[in-house]
XYZ file of C-alpha atoms in Angstrom:
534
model
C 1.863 62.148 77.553
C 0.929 65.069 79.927
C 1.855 67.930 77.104
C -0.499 65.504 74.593
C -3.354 65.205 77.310
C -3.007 69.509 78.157
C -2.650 69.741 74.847
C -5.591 68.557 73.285
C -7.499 69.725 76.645
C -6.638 73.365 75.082
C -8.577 72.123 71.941
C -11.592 70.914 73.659
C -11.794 74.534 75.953
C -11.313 76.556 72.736
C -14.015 74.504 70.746
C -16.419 75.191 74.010
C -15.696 78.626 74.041
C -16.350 79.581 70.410
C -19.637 76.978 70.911
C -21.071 78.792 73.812
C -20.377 82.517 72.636
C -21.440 81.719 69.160
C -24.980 80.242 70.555
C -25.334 82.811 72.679
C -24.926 85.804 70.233
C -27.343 83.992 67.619
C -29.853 84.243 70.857
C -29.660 87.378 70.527
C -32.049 87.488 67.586
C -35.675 85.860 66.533
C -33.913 83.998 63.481
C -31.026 83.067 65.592
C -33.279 81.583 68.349
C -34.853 79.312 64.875
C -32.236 77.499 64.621
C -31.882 73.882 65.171
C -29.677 71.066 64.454
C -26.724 71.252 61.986
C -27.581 75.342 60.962
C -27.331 76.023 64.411
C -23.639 74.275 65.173
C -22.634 75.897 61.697
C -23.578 79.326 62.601
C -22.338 78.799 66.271
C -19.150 78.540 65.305
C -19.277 81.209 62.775
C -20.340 83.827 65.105
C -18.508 82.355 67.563
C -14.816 83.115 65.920
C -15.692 86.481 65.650
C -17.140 87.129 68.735
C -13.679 85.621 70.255
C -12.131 87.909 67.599
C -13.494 90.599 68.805
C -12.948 89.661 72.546
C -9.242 89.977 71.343
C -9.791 93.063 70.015
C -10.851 94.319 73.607
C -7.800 92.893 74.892
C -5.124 94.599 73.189
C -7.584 97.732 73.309
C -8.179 98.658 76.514
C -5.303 100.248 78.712
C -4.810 97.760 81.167
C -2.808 94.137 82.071
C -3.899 91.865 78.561
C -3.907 89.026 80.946
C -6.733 90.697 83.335
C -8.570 91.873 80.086
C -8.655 88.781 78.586
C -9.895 87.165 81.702
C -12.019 89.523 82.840
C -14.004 89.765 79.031
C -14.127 86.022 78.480
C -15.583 85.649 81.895
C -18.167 88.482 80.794
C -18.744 86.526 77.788
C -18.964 83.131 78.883
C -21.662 84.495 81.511
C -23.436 86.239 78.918
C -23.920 83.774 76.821
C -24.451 80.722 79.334
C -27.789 82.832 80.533
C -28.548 83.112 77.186
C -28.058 79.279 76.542
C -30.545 78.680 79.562
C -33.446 81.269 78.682
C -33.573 80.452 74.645
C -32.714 76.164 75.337
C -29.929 76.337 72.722
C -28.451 73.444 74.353
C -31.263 71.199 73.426
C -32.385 73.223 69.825
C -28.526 71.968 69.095
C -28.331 68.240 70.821
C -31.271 67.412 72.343
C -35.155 67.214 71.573
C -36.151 70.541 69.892
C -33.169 69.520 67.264
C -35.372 66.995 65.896
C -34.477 64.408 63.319
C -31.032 66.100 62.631
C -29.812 65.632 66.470
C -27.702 62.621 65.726
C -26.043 64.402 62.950
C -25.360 67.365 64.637
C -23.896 64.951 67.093
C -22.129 63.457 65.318
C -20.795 66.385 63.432
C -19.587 68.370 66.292
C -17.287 65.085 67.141
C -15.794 65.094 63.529
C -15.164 68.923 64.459
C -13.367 67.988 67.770
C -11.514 65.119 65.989
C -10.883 67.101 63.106
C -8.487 69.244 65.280
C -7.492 66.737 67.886
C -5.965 64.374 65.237
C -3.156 66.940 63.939
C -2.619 68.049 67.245
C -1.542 64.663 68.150
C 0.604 64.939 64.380
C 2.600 67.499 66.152
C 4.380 65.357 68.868
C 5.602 63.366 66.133
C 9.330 62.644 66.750
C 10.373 63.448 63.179
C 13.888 63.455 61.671
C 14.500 66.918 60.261
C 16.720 67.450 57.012
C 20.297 68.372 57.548
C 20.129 71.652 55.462
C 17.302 73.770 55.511
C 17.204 75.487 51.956
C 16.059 79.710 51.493
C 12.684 80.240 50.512
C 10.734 77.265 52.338
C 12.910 78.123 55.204
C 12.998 81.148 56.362
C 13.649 80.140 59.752
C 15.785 77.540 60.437
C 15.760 75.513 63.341
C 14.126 72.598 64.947
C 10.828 74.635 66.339
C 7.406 73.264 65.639
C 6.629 75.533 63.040
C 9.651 74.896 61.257
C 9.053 70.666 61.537
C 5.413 71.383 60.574
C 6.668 72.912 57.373
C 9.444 69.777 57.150
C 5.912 67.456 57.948
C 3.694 69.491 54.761
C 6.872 68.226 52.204
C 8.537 71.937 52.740
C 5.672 74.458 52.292
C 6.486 77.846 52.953
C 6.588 79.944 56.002
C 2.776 80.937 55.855
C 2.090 78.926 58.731
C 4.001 81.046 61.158
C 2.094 84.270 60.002
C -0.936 84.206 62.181
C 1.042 83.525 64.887
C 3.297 86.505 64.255
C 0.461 89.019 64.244
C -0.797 87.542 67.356
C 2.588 88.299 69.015
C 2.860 91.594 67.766
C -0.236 92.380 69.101
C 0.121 91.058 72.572
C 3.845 92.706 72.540
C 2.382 96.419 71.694
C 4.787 95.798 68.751
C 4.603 98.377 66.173
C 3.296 96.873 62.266
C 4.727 99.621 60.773
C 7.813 100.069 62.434
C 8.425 96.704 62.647
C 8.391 95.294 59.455
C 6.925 93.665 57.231
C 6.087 90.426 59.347
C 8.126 88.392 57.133
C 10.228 88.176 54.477
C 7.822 89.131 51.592
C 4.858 89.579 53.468
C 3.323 92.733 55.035
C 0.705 92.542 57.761
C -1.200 94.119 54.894
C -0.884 90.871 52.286
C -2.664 89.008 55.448
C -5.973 89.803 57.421
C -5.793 88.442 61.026
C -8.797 86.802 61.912
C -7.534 83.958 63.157
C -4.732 85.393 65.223
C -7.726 88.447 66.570
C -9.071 84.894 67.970
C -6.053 83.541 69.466
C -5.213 86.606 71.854
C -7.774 85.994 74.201
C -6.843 82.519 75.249
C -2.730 83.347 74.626
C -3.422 85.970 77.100
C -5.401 84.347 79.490
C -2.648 81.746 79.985
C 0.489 83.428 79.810
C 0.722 87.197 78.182
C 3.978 87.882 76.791
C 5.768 90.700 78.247
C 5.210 93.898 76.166
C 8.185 95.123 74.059
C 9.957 98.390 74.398
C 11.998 99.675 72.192
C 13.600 98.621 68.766
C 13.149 94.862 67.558
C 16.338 92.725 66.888
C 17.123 91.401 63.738
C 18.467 88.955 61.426
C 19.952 88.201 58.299
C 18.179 86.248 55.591
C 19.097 86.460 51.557
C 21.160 89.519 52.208
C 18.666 91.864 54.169
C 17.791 92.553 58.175
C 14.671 91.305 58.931
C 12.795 91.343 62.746
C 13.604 88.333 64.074
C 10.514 86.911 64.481
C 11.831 83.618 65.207
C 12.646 83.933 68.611
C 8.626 84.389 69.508
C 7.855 80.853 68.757
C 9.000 78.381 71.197
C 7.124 75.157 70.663
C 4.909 75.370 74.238
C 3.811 79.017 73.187
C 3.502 77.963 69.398
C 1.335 74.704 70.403
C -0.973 76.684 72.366
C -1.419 78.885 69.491
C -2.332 75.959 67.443
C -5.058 74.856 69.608
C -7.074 77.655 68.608
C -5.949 77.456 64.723
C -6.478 73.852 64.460
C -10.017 74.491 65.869
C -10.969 77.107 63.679
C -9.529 75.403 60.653
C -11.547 72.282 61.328
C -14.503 73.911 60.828
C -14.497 73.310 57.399
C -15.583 69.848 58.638
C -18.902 71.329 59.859
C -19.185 73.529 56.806
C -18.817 69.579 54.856
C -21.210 68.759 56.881
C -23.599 71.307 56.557
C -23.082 71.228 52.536
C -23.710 67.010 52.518
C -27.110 67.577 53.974
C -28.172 70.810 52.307
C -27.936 68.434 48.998
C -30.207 65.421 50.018
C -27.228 63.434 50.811
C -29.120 60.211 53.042
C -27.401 59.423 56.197
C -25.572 56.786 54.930
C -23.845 58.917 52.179
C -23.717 61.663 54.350
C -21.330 59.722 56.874
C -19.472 58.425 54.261
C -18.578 61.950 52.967
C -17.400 62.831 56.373
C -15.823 60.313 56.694
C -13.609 60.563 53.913
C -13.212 64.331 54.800
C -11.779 63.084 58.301
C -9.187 60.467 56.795
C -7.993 62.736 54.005
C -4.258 63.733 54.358
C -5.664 66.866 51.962
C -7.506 68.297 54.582
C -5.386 67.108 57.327
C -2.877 68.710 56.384
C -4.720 71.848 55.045
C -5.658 71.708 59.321
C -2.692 71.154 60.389
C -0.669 73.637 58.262
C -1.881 76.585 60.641
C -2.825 78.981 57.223
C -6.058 80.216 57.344
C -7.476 79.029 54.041
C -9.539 76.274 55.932
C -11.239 78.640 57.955
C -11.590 81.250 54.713
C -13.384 77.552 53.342
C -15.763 77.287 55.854
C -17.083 80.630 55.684
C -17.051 80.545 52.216
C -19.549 77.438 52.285
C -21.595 78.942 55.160
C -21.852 81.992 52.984
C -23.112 80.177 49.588
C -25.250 77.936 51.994
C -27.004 81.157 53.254
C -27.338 82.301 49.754
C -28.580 78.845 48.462
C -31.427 78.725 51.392
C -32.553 82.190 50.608
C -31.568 83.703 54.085
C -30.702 86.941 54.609
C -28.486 88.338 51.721
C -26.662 90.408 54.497
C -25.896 88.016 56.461
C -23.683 85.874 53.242
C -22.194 89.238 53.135
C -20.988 88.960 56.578
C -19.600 85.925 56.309
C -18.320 86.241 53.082
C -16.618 89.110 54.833
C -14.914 86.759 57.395
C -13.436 84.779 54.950
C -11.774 87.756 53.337
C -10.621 88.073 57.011
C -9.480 84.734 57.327
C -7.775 84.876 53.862
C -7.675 87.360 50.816
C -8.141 84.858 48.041
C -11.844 84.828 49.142
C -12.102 88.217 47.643
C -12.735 86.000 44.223
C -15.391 84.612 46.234
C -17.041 87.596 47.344
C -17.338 88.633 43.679
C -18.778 85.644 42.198
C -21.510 85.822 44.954
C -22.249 89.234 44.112
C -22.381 88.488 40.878
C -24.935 85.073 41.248
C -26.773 87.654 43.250
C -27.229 89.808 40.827
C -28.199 87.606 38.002
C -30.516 85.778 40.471
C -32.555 88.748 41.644
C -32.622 90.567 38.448
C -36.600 90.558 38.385
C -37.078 91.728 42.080
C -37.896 95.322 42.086
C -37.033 95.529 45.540
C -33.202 95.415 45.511
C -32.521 95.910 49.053
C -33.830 91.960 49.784
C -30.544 90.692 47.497
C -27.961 92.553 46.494
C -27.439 95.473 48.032
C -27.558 94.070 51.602
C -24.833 91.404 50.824
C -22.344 93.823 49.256
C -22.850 96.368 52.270
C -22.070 93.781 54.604
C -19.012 92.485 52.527
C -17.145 95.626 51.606
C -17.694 97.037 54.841
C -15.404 94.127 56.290
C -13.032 95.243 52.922
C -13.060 98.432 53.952
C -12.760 98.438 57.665
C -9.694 96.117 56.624
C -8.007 98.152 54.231
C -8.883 101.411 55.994
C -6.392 100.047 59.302
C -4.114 99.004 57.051
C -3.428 100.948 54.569
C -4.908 104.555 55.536
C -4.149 104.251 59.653
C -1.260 101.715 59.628
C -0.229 102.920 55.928
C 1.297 99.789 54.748
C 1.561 98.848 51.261
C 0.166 95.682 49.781
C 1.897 93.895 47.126
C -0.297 90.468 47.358
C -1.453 91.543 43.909
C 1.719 92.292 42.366
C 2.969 88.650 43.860
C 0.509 86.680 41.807
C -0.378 88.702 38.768
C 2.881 89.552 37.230
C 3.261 89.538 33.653
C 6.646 88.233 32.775
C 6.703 86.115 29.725
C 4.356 86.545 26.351
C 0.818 85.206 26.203
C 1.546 81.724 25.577
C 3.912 81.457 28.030
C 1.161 82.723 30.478
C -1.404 80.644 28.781
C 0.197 77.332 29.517
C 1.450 78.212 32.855
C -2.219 78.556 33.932
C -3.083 74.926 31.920
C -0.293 73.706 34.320
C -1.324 74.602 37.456
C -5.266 73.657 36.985
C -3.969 70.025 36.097
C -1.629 70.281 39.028
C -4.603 71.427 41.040
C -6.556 68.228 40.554
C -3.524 65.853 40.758
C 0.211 67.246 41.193
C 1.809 64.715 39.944
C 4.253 63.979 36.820
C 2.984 61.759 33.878
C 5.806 61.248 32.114
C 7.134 58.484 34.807
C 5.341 55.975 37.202
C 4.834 58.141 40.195
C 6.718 57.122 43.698
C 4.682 56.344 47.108
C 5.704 60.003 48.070
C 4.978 61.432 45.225
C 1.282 59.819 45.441
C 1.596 61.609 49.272
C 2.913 64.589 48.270
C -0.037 64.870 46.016
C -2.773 63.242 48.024
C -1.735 66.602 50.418
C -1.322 69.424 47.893
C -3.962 68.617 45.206
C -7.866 68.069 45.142
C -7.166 64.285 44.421
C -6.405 64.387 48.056
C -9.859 66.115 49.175
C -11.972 64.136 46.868
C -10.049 60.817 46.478
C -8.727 59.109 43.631
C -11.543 56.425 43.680
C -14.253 59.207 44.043
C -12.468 61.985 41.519
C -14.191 59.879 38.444
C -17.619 60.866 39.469
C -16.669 64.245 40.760
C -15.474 65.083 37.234
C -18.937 63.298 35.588
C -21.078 65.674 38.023
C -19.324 68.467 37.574
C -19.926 68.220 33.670
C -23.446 67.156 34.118
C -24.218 70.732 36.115
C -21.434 72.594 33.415
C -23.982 71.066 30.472
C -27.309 72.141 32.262
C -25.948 75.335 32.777
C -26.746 75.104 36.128
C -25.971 78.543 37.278
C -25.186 77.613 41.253
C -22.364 75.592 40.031
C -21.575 77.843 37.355
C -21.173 80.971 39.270
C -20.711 80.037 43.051
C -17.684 76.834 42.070
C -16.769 77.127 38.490
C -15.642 81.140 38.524
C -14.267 81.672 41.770
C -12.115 78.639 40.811
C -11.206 79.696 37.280
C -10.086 83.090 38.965
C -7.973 81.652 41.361
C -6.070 79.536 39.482
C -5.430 82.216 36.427
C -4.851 84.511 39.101
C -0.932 82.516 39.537
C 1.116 83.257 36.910
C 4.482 81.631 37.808
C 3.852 77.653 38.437
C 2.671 77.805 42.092
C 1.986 75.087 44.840
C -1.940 73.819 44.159
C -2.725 74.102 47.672
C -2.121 77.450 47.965
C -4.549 78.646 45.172
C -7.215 78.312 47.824
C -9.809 75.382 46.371
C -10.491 73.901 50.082
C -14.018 74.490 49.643
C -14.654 73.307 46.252
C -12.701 70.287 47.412
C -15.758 69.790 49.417
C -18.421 70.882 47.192
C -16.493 67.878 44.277
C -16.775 65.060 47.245
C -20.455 66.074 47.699
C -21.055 66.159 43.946
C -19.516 62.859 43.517
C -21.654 61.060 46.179
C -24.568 62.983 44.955
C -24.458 61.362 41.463
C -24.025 57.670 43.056
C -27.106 58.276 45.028
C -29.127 59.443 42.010
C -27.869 56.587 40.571
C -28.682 54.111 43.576
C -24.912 52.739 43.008
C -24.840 52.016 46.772
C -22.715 49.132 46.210
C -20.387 51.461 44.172
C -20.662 54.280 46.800
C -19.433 51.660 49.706
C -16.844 50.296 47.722
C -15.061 53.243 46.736
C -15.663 54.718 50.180
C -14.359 52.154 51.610
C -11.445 51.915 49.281
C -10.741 55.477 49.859
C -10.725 55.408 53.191
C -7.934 52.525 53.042
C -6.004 54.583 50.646
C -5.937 57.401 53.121
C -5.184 55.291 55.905
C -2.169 53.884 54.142
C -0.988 57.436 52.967
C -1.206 59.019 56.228
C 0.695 55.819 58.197
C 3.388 55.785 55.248
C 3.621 59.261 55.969
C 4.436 58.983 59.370
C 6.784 56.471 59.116
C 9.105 58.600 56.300
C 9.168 61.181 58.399
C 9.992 59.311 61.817
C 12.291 57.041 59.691
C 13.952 59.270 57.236
């Protein structure tokens, strides 16, 4: 009970941190100091990650103990920011009375955001009974560690979850990333940008820095190669503490939902109800709890398009769309189909330096500063590309691949026999079924068609073509969740609840909300049990 209590304590310190830095850099400027409400949590926490980010960047920069430096510049920070809290009132333009009508929401938001990483922390003291055999390929590590039972938890997803916490070790240990390589198996430091683990040094340091390596790494054997053992970094009380910060930043998406819900005229009563059914699903759940960074690449992603959609500063969607390409590369796809919207959008302004031009110089600087480390200073090759676009097989053959894994995106499941109760998990966790919910998908699909017919070009260029892209980007028949559609999960559950309030189907709305929320309920608790139980 006292390693769930400290635990979840960690959660609530890193949430406060990112809060309070992330308020007090947006002080910092005239628009920042405009905020209120539910804009200013969203962009809190957005500014916040990378200020902590770049906090860790201090600490592995500067020449002396990690532990002092961390300490010493989240102090600095923290002080910073407070007096910067107290002269501009951000704690009342956020929760109090200068937040107006949207204080309650914000409220209520920032819980969701807590509980959003508090619940699958508590997932991970789950006593679950782990497979006797550990198969290559899921597995590259096998033993009973918390990453590895995490994977076991997710129905045998791959190693990816381990990855940010790698990079954060090598960069605490002074370890080499190219001597010591690649990371993993497969996968270069290059294939992933390290946002999220940048974020974690400060508070891994601050609590207990690792000892710094010297010399060569040991090794092990996996599928006939030496590889650096990685595995011996991750020890459940260090791994857990790294979670803390990734289930935090992950469950921002929630606030991005949140954000999104009211940005579209959603009422109060629909907005809860989208929340809520963002909270309960075992799609995003497990998208949080399965420490990848494709949650957090979500919630910039929808901070980004939000800035875009509200006519803010083009530069500043550039920045964040930057972030996410930090978090994760698939939001490259992203970037592009901003840029492109954009363009289209602002074709009659003469001026192009109040559109375009600002958002791609803010974006491709954060490609190139990225790509510059690692493959001009670090000179590591990238073969993320080569992974996902490879052309064996003859058009058709590629053709219907791609037809397979869009209908496995939406619903992973076979129709040639009556699906099991963990087949209906499996899927509720790897396809957008599981973000939208079955009893909401119906609508999700009519709205989506409505905006397709109007040629409405926000849904057209900001959801339908990233999307398209990603999933014809796979070529072999890969896992739905990992083609990256967290945040059009999101955008489908607000377009669903959208078209029922048009409609004034509030019966309907409370109904299938209501039945939803039951069905995730039910999944999540069978869950548990099959994997306590066997």
């Amino acid at each position: 009970m006292m390693a769930l209590l400290g635990a979840q304590a960690l959660v609530g310190l890193t949430a406060l941190l990112i809060l309070v830095i992330g308020g007090g850099l947006l002080a910092c400027s005239a628009r920042g100091r405009a905020l209120v409400g539910l804009e200013l949590l969203a962009y809190s926490v957005a500014f916040g990650t990378l200020g902590l980010a770049l906090i860790g960047v201090g600490v592995v920069s500067l020449s002396m103990d990690y532990g002092r430096n961390a300490w010493v510049l989240l102090l600095l920070a923290v002080v910073l920011a407070g007096i910067q809290w107290y002269r501009f009132g951000t704690l009342s333009r956020l929760f109090g009375r200068r937040s107006g009508a949207l204080g309650l929401q914000t409220r209520l938001a920032a819980i969701g955001w807590l509980l959003m990483a508090a619940i699958p922390m508590a997932i991970t003291f789950l006593p679950i009974k782990m497979p006797s055999e550990l198969p290559d390929g899921a597995y590259v590590i096998k033993n009973e560690h918390l990453h590895v039972r995490i994977q076991v938890m997710m129905g045998a997803f791959p190693a990816d979850n381990y990855i940010p916490f790698v990079a954060t070790e090598y960069l605490l240990r002074d370890i080499s990333f190219a001597e010591e390589r690649p990371l993993m198996p497969g996968q270069e430091v290059a294939n992933r940008p390290i946002l999220m683990s940048l974020a974690a040094v400060p508070l891994r340091a601050a609590l207990d820095a690792p000892p710094k390596s010297d010399g060569p790494q040991p090794s092990f054997r996996y599928v006939g190669r030496q590889w650096p053992d990685v595995g011996r970094f991750g020890d459940d009380q260090t791994y857990r503490r790294f979670l803390a910060v990734a289930f935090v930043l992950n469950g921002s998406l929630f606030i991005g939902a949140a954000l999104l819900f009211h940005h579209f005229g959603l009422s109060r009563a629909y907005w809860v109800a989208g929340l809520l059914v963002v909270g309960s699903s075992p799609y995003f759940i497990g998208q949080t709890l399965f420490a990848w960074p494709k949650s957090l690449a979500a919630f910039f992603i929808l901070l980004s398009a939000f800035t875009l959609l509200a006519r803010q500063r083009t530069w500043v969607a550039g920045l964040l769309a930057a972030l996410a390409y930090w978090s994760h590369p698939y939001a490259v796809v992203f970037i592009g189909a901003f840029a492109l919207y954009l363009l289209i959008r602002e074709r009659n302004d003469l001026d192009p330096r109040r559109g375009l031009l600002p958002f791609l110089a803010a974006a491709t600087s954060g490609l190139v500063i990225w790509w510059g480390w690692t493959h001009w200073y670090l000179q590591l090759p990238s073969d993320l590309v080569e992974q996902n676009i490879g052309s064996a097989g003859g058009l058709v053959d590629q053709a219907g691949t791609r037809f397979i894994n869009l209908i496995n995106a939406v619903a992973p499941i076979s129709f040639t026999s009556w699906p099991s109760s963990a087949d209906l998990m499996q899927a509720s966790v790897l396809g957008l079924v599981g973000g939208i919910g079955l009893l909401l998908l119906p609508q999700a699909m009519v709205a989506s068609a409505q905006c397709i017919l109007a040629r409405s070009k926000d849904f057209l260029l900001l959801v339908v073509l990233p999307s398209s892209l990603l999933i014809g980007i796979f070529s072999a028949l890969a896992v739905p969740a990992v083609h990256g559609l967290q945040a059009v999960a999101a955008v489908l559950l607000m377009l669903s609840l959208r078209l029922m309030q048009q409609k004034k189907q509030d019966k309907l709305m409370m109904v299938c909300v209501g039945g939803q929320l039951a069905i995730n309920i039910a999944l999540l608790l069978y869950r548990g049990h099959a994997l306590m139980h066997g």
